mmCIF file of C-alpha atoms in Angstrom:
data_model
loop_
_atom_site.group_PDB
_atom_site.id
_atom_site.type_symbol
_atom_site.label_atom_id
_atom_site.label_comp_id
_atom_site.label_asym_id
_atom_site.label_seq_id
_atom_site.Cartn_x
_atom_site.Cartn_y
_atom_site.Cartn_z
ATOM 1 C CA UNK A 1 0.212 5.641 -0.815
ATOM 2 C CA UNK A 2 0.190 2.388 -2.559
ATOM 3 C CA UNK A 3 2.111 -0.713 -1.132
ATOM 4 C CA UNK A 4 1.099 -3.648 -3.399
ATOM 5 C CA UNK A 5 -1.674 -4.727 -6.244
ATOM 6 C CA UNK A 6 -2.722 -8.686 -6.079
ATOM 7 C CA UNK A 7 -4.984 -10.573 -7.887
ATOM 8 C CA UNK A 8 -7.579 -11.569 -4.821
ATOM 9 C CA UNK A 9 -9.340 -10.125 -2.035
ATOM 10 C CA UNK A 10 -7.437 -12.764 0.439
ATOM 11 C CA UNK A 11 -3.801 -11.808 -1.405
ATOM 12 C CA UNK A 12 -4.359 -8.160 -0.525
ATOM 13 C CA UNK A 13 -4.993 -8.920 3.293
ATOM 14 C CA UNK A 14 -2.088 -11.389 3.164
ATOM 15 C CA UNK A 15 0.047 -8.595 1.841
ATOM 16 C CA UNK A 16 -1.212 -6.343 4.269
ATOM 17 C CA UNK A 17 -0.746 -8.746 7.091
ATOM 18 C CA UNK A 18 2.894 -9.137 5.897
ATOM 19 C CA UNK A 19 3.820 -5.457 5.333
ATOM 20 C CA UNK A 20 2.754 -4.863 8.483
ATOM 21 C CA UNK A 21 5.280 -7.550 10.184
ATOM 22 C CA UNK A 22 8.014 -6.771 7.414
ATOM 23 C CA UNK A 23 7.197 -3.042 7.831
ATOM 24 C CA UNK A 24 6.356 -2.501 11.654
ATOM 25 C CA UNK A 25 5.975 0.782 12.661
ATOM 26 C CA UNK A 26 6.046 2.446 9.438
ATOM 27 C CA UNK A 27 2.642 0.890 8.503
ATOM 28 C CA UNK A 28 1.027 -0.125 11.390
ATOM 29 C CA UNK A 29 -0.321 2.369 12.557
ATOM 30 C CA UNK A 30 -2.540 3.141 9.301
ATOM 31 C CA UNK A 31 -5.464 1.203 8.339
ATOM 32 C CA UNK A 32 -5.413 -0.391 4.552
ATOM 33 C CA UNK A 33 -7.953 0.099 1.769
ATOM 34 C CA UNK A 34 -8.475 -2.313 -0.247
ATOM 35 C CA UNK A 35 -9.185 -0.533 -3.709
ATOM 36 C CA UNK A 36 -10.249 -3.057 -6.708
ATOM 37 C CA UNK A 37 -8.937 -1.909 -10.183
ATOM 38 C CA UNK A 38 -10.388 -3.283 -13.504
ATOM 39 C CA UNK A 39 -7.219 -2.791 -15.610
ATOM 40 C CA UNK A 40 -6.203 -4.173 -19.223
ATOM 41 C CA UNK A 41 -4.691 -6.825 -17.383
ATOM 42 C CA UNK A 42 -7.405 -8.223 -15.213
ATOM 43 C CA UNK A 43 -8.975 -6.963 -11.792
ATOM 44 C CA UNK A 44 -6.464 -6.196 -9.192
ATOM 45 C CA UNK A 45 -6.484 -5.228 -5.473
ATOM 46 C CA UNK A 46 -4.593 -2.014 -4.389
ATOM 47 C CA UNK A 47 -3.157 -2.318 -0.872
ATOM 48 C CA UNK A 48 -3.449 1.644 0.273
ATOM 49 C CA UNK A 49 -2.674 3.779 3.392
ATOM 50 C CA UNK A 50 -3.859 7.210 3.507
ATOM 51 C CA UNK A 51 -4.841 9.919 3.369
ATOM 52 C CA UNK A 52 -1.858 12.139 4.619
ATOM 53 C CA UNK A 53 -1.613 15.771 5.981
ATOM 54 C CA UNK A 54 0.479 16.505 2.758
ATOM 55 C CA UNK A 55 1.838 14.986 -0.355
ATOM 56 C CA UNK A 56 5.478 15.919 1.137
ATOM 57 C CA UNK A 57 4.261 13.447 4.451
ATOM 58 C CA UNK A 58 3.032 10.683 1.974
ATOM 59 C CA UNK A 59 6.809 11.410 -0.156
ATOM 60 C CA UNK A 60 8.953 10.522 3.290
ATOM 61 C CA UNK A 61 6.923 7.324 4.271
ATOM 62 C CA UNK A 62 7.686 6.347 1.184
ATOM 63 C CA UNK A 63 11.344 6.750 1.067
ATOM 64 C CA UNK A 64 11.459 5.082 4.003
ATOM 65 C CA UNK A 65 9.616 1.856 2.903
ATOM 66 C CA UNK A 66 11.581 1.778 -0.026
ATOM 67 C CA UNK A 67 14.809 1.655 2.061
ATOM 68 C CA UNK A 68 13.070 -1.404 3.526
ATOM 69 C CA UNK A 69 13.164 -2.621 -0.286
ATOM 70 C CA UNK A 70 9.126 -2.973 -0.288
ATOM 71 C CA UNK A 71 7.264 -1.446 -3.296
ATOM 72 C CA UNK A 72 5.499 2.256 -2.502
ATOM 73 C CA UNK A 73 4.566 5.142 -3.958
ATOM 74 C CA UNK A 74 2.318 8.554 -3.932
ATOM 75 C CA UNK A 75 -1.321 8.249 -5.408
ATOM 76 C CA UNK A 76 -3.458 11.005 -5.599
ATOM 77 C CA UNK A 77 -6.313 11.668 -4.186
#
């Protein structure tokens, strides 16, 4: 799933940092990849956990952040 795109290397690890304090448990338990993007709009750093047993697994966490009003959702593989 993806939690947050940022402009920098350092912004992505920040954002990890504070998902995982905003987020606790939810997140902290995964580790993060950091995915660059070249997009129309300029390079961008994904902020990713994954992968999960099933797209249905990946669904719930998300829910669940999004209760906690933080951005997610499903990639694919």
């Amino acid at each position: 799933i993806q939690l947050a795109a940022v402009r920098g290397q350092e912004d992505a690890r920040r954002a990890w940092a504070g998902l995982v304090e905003r987020l606790g448990p939810l997140v902290a338990d995964h580790q993060p990849v950091y995915e660059r993007a070249e997009t129309v709009n300029g390079i961008f750093y994904r902020v990713q956990i994954g992968p999960f047993a099933s797209e249905q697994s990946a669904d719930r966490l998300c829910v669940e952040v999004q209760r906690r009003n933080a951005s997610c959702f499903v990639v694919a593989p």
